[in-house]
Amino acid sequence: MHMRIAVAEGDGVGKEVIPPCVEILTLLLNDPEFIHVDIGYAKWAREGTPITDADIDLIAQADCMLLGAVTSVQGSSVLVRLRKTLDLFVNLRPFRSYSLTPYELNLTIIRENLEGLYSGIEELSDDIAVTQRVVTRANVERLASFASTLRNVKTVTIVHKANVLKSDIFFRDVCVRVLQEHDVPYNEMYVDTAAYNLIRHPETFDHILTSNLFGDILSDEAAALIGGLGLCPSANIGPKFAIFEPVHGSAPHIAGRGTANPIGAILSTTMLLEWAGECEKASLVDVSVKQTISKGITTRDLGGTSSTNEVAREIIRNIR
Ligand code: IPM
Ligand code: MN
């Protein structure tokens, strides 16, 4: 299949970790077309917005998008805008420990990606600020259906705060009904308990299905458990489009030094290949990442001494 892929390196380390991903896709896909999109801080400084309507139109013409990182301007996130405009209702985040930790973590967080506390329905006045936590049936149904159709699911843990929030009684009940309909094994856990158990018994988790902000927070916790954000990929998936991006941000404190870990971005490329139905090619990349880590060719965040480029070269060499 001839794929059209929008590519935005964005800011900071995005400029260092995305080029090797483009190289990998060029190597593995049949003549892919890359549509380069310039978004982020520099555009904001120039044009007063980090992303224009024209950029979004350009992105939407592609089949999917690969994104590095965009520095947030407080209160207006490019990522949140893209997720909403393109209806990307799932945020899929696998966390595998690649033998870097004493326990074997193999957890995937399925995070609701459009509503909850990210509804954008907010009021701010001098003495009170209110953000509405929105949960809609249709959206949770499609989210739980998506979870039900994933391969290799052992147990889905629905994570919520239904002891306090009515919106989470609703979230939980819709999830339970859909998972039951699909005969998917599930259990449920309060979010505070889940945060605790993730540290105490990380290996007991398989898939977590949760709302937007809880998923955001638990993602960073899971990242810390496997050796850091530098390793973590993600996929924002909708009915027609998807954005693949490392979980880490633009990391301005290390940008431009060649020390950023490219693995989060490269594994996001793996997720792109899987989404496109190229599962064998995806697993080639995955195996190569594993080999590279086990040889100790890693960046500083994982205790190694290799540069971004050295790690990327080794991964690409193995794929060839
Ligand atoms: C993430 C990020 C984003 C989020 C920010 C940058 C808006 O933290 O993708 O996890 O909160 O979803
Ligand atoms: Mn986050």
Coordinates of C-alpha atoms and ligand atoms in Angstrom, one line a residue:
M1 CA 0.0 0.0 0.0
H2 CA 1.2 3.5 -0.9
M3 CA 1.0 5.5 2.3
R4 CA 0.9 9.2 2.8
I5 CA 2.4 10.1 6.2
A6 CA 2.4 13.6 7.7
V7 CA 5.6 14.2 9.5
A8 CA 6.1 16.9 12.1
E9 CA 9.4 17.0 14.0
G10 CA 8.1 19.8 16.1
D11 CA 10.3 21.2 18.8
G12 CA 13.4 20.3 20.9
V13 CA 14.4 16.6 20.8
G14 CA 11.6 16.0 18.2
K15 CA 14.1 17.2 15.6
E16 CA 16.6 14.6 16.7
V17 CA 14.3 11.5 17.1
I18 CA 12.0 11.8 14.1
P19 CA 14.6 11.6 11.2
P20 CA 15.6 8.0 12.0
C21 CA 11.9 7.1 12.1
V22 CA 11.5 8.5 8.6
E23 CA 14.5 6.5 7.5
I24 CA 12.9 3.3 8.9
L25 CA 9.6 3.9 7.2
T26 CA 11.4 4.6 3.9
L27 CA 13.2 1.3 4.3
L28 CA 10.2 -0.8 5.2
L29 CA 7.2 0.7 3.3
N30 CA 6.6 0.7 -0.4
D31 CA 7.5 4.2 -1.6
P32 CA 5.8 6.1 1.2
E33 CA 5.0 9.8 0.7
F34 CA 6.1 12.1 3.5
I35 CA 4.2 15.4 3.9
H36 CA 6.4 17.6 6.1
V37 CA 4.5 19.9 8.4
D38 CA 6.1 22.7 10.3
I39 CA 4.4 23.2 13.6
G40 CA 5.5 24.2 17.1
Y41 CA 7.2 26.9 19.0
A42 CA 9.0 28.6 16.1
K43 CA 5.7 29.0 14.3
W44 CA 4.1 30.4 17.4
A45 CA 6.9 32.9 17.8
R46 CA 6.5 33.9 14.1
E47 CA 2.8 33.7 13.5
G48 CA 1.2 33.8 17.0
T49 CA 0.0 30.2 16.8
P50 CA 1.9 26.9 17.0
I51 CA -0.3 25.4 14.4
T52 CA -2.5 27.0 11.7
D53 CA -5.8 25.8 10.1
A54 CA -3.8 25.3 6.9
D55 CA -1.4 22.9 8.8
I56 CA -4.4 20.9 10.1
D57 CA -5.9 20.7 6.6
L58 CA -2.5 19.4 5.3
I59 CA -2.3 16.8 8.1
A60 CA -5.8 15.6 7.5
Q61 CA -5.0 14.9 3.8
A62 CA -2.5 12.2 4.9
D63 CA -3.3 8.7 6.1
C64 CA -1.7 9.2 9.4
M65 CA 0.9 11.3 11.2
L66 CA 4.2 10.9 12.9
L67 CA 4.9 13.6 15.5
G68 CA 8.0 14.4 17.5
A69 CA 7.1 16.8 20.3
V70 CA 5.6 20.2 20.6
T71 CA 6.4 22.6 23.4
S72 CA 3.1 23.6 25.1
V73 CA 2.1 27.2 25.3
Q74 CA 0.2 27.1 28.6
G75 CA -3.5 26.6 28.2
S76 CA -3.4 25.8 24.5
S77 CA -1.9 22.4 23.5
V78 CA -1.3 21.5 19.9
L79 CA -1.7 17.9 20.8
V80 CA -5.1 18.3 22.4
R81 CA -6.3 20.4 19.5
L82 CA -5.1 17.7 17.0
R83 CA -6.7 14.9 19.0
K84 CA -10.1 16.7 19.1
T85 CA -10.1 18.0 15.5
L86 CA -9.2 14.6 14.1
D87 CA -11.5 12.6 16.5
L88 CA -8.7 10.5 17.9
F89 CA -10.6 9.0 20.8
V90 CA -8.1 6.4 21.9
N91 CA -4.6 6.9 23.3
L92 CA -2.8 3.6 23.3
R93 CA 0.4 3.4 25.3
P94 CA 2.3 0.1 25.7
F95 CA 5.0 -0.1 28.4
R96 CA 7.4 -3.0 28.2
S97 CA 10.4 -3.3 30.4
Y98 CA 12.8 -4.9 27.9
S99 CA 14.6 -6.7 30.7
L100 CA 15.8 -3.3 32.0
T101 CA 14.0 -3.9 35.3
P102 CA 14.0 -6.6 38.0
Y103 CA 10.3 -7.3 37.2
E104 CA 8.9 -7.9 33.7
L105 CA 6.3 -5.2 33.0
N106 CA 4.1 -5.7 30.0
L107 CA 1.3 -3.2 30.4
T108 CA -0.8 -1.3 27.9
I109 CA -2.7 1.8 29.0
I110 CA -5.8 2.5 26.9
R111 CA -6.6 6.1 27.7
E112 CA -9.7 8.0 26.7
N113 CA -8.4 10.9 24.6
L114 CA -11.1 13.5 24.0
E115 CA -13.2 14.3 27.0
G116 CA -13.1 13.9 30.8
L117 CA -11.2 16.8 32.4
Y118 CA -9.8 17.6 28.9
S119 CA -13.3 18.7 27.8
G120 CA -12.2 22.3 27.4
I121 CA -15.5 23.4 29.0
E122 CA -14.1 25.7 31.6
E123 CA -14.9 28.9 33.4
L124 CA -12.5 31.2 35.1
S125 CA -13.4 34.2 37.2
D126 CA -11.8 36.1 40.0
D127 CA -12.9 33.8 42.8
I128 CA -13.7 30.4 41.2
A129 CA -12.5 28.2 38.4
V130 CA -14.5 25.3 37.0
T131 CA -13.6 22.6 34.6
Q132 CA -16.4 20.2 33.5
R133 CA -15.6 16.5 33.5
V134 CA -17.5 15.2 30.5
V135 CA -18.2 11.5 29.9
T136 CA -20.5 10.5 27.0
R137 CA -21.9 7.1 26.4
A138 CA -21.1 6.9 22.7
N139 CA -17.5 7.8 23.2
V140 CA -16.9 5.4 26.1
E141 CA -18.7 2.6 24.1
R142 CA -16.3 3.0 21.2
L143 CA -13.4 3.2 23.6
A144 CA -14.3 0.0 25.4
S145 CA -15.1 -1.7 22.0
F146 CA -11.7 -0.8 20.8
A147 CA -10.2 -2.3 24.0
S148 CA -12.2 -5.5 23.3
T149 CA -10.8 -6.0 19.9
L150 CA -7.1 -5.7 20.8
R151 CA -5.1 -8.8 20.4
N152 CA -3.4 -10.6 23.4
V153 CA -5.6 -9.1 26.1
K154 CA -5.4 -11.2 29.3
T155 CA -7.3 -8.8 31.6
V156 CA -8.6 -5.3 31.2
T157 CA -8.5 -3.3 34.5
I158 CA -11.0 -0.5 34.4
V159 CA -9.5 2.3 36.5
H160 CA -11.8 5.0 37.9
K161 CA -12.9 6.9 41.0
A162 CA -16.5 5.7 41.2
N163 CA -16.5 6.0 45.0
V164 CA -16.5 9.8 44.5
L165 CA -17.4 10.7 41.0
K166 CA -20.8 10.0 39.4
S167 CA -19.2 10.6 36.0
D168 CA -17.0 7.6 36.8
I169 CA -19.9 5.3 37.9
F170 CA -21.1 6.0 34.4
F171 CA -17.7 5.4 32.8
R172 CA -17.3 2.2 34.7
D173 CA -20.8 0.9 33.9
V174 CA -20.5 1.5 30.2
C175 CA -17.1 -0.2 30.1
V176 CA -18.3 -3.2 32.0
R177 CA -21.3 -3.7 29.7
V178 CA -19.2 -3.5 26.5
L179 CA -16.4 -5.8 27.9
Q180 CA -19.0 -8.3 29.0
E181 CA -20.7 -8.2 25.6
H182 CA -17.3 -9.1 24.0
D183 CA -16.5 -11.7 26.6
V184 CA -13.3 -9.9 27.6
P185 CA -12.0 -10.7 31.1
Y186 CA -11.9 -7.6 33.3
N187 CA -11.7 -6.3 36.8
E188 CA -11.9 -2.8 38.2
M189 CA -9.7 -0.6 40.5
Y190 CA -9.9 2.8 42.1
V191 CA -7.3 5.1 40.6
D192 CA -5.4 5.7 43.8
T193 CA -5.2 2.0 44.5
A194 CA -4.0 1.5 40.9
A195 CA -1.3 4.1 41.4
Y196 CA -0.2 2.2 44.5
N197 CA -0.4 -1.3 43.0
L198 CA 1.5 -0.2 39.9
I199 CA 4.6 0.5 42.1
R200 CA 4.1 -2.4 44.5
H201 CA 3.1 -5.2 42.0
P202 CA 3.8 -3.9 38.5
E203 CA 3.9 -7.3 36.9
T204 CA 0.2 -8.0 37.9
F205 CA -1.1 -5.5 35.3
D206 CA -2.0 -6.3 31.7
H207 CA -4.3 -3.7 30.2
I208 CA -5.6 -0.6 31.9
L209 CA -8.7 1.1 30.5
T210 CA -9.2 4.6 31.9
S211 CA -10.3 8.2 31.5
N212 CA -8.2 11.0 30.1
L213 CA -6.4 12.6 33.0
F214 CA -6.0 9.3 35.0
G215 CA -4.5 7.8 31.9
D216 CA -2.1 10.8 31.5
I217 CA -0.9 10.4 35.1
L218 CA -0.6 6.6 35.2
S219 CA 1.3 6.8 31.8
D220 CA 4.1 8.8 33.4
E221 CA 4.1 6.4 36.4
A222 CA 4.4 3.4 34.1
A223 CA 7.1 5.1 32.2
A224 CA 9.2 5.6 35.3
L225 CA 8.7 1.9 36.1
I226 CA 10.2 0.7 32.8
G227 CA 13.3 2.9 32.7
G228 CA 12.0 6.3 31.7
L229 CA 9.9 8.3 29.2
G230 CA 12.6 7.9 26.6
L231 CA 11.4 4.4 25.9
C232 CA 7.7 5.0 25.6
P233 CA 5.7 5.1 22.4
S234 CA 2.0 6.1 21.9
A235 CA -0.7 6.0 19.3
N236 CA -3.7 8.4 19.1
I237 CA -6.2 6.5 17.2
G238 CA -9.6 7.5 15.6
P239 CA -12.0 6.0 13.2
K240 CA -10.1 7.3 10.1
F241 CA -6.8 8.7 11.2
A242 CA -4.0 8.2 13.8
I243 CA -1.1 10.1 15.2
F244 CA 2.0 8.3 16.4
E245 CA 4.3 10.1 18.9
P246 CA 6.7 9.3 21.7
V247 CA 5.2 9.9 25.1
H248 CA 8.0 12.3 26.1
G249 CA 7.9 16.0 25.4
S250 CA 10.3 18.3 23.6
A251 CA 12.8 18.1 26.5
P252 CA 14.4 21.5 25.9
H253 CA 17.0 20.9 28.7
I254 CA 18.7 18.2 26.6
A255 CA 17.7 19.3 23.1
G256 CA 20.4 19.7 20.5
R257 CA 23.0 17.6 22.3
G258 CA 22.5 14.3 20.7
T259 CA 21.6 12.6 23.9
A260 CA 17.9 12.1 23.5
N261 CA 16.7 8.5 23.5
P262 CA 15.2 7.7 20.0
I263 CA 13.5 4.5 21.1
G264 CA 10.2 6.1 22.2
A265 CA 9.8 7.6 18.7
I266 CA 11.1 4.4 16.9
L267 CA 8.6 2.3 18.8
S268 CA 5.9 4.8 17.8
T269 CA 6.9 4.0 14.3
T270 CA 6.3 0.3 15.1
M271 CA 2.8 1.2 16.2
L272 CA 2.3 3.0 12.9
L273 CA 3.3 -0.1 11.0
E274 CA 1.0 -2.3 13.1
W275 CA -1.9 0.2 12.6
A276 CA -1.2 0.0 8.8
G277 CA -1.5 -3.8 9.0
E278 CA 2.3 -4.3 8.5
C279 CA 2.7 -6.5 11.5
E280 CA 5.8 -8.4 10.3
K281 CA 7.6 -5.2 9.5
A282 CA 6.6 -3.8 12.9
S283 CA 8.0 -6.8 14.6
L284 CA 11.3 -6.5 12.7
V285 CA 11.7 -3.0 14.3
D286 CA 10.7 -4.3 17.7
V287 CA 13.2 -7.1 17.6
S288 CA 15.9 -4.7 16.5
V289 CA 15.2 -2.4 19.4
K290 CA 15.3 -5.3 21.9
Q291 CA 18.7 -6.5 20.5
T292 CA 20.1 -3.0 20.6
I293 CA 19.1 -2.6 24.2
S294 CA 20.4 -6.0 25.2
K295 CA 23.8 -5.2 23.6
G296 CA 23.9 -2.1 25.9
I297 CA 23.9 0.3 23.0
T298 CA 21.7 2.9 24.8
T299 CA 21.6 6.6 25.6
R300 CA 22.4 8.1 29.0
D301 CA 18.8 7.8 30.4
L302 CA 19.3 4.1 30.3
G303 CA 22.8 4.2 31.7
G304 CA 24.6 3.9 28.4
T305 CA 27.0 6.2 26.7
S306 CA 25.8 6.1 23.1
S307 CA 24.3 9.1 21.3
T308 CA 20.9 9.4 19.7
N309 CA 22.4 8.8 16.4
E310 CA 24.5 5.7 17.4
V311 CA 21.4 4.1 18.9
A312 CA 19.4 4.9 15.8
R313 CA 22.1 3.6 13.5
E314 CA 22.4 0.3 15.3
I315 CA 18.6 -0.2 15.3
I316 CA 18.5 0.6 11.5
R317 CA 21.5 -1.7 10.8
N318 CA 19.7 -4.6 12.4
I319 CA 16.6 -4.0 10.4
R320 CA 18.5 -4.1 7.1
Ligands
IPM1 C1 0.7 13.5 27.0 C2 0.9 14.9 27.3 C3 -0.2 15.8 26.9 C4 -1.5 15.4 27.6 C5 0.0 17.3 27.1 C6 1.2 17.8 26.3 C7 -1.2 18.1 26.6 O1 1.2 15.1 28.7 O2 0.5 13.2 25.8 O3 0.7 12.7 27.9 O4 -1.7 15.8 28.8 O5 -2.2 14.5 27.1
MN2 MN 1.3 13.2 29.8

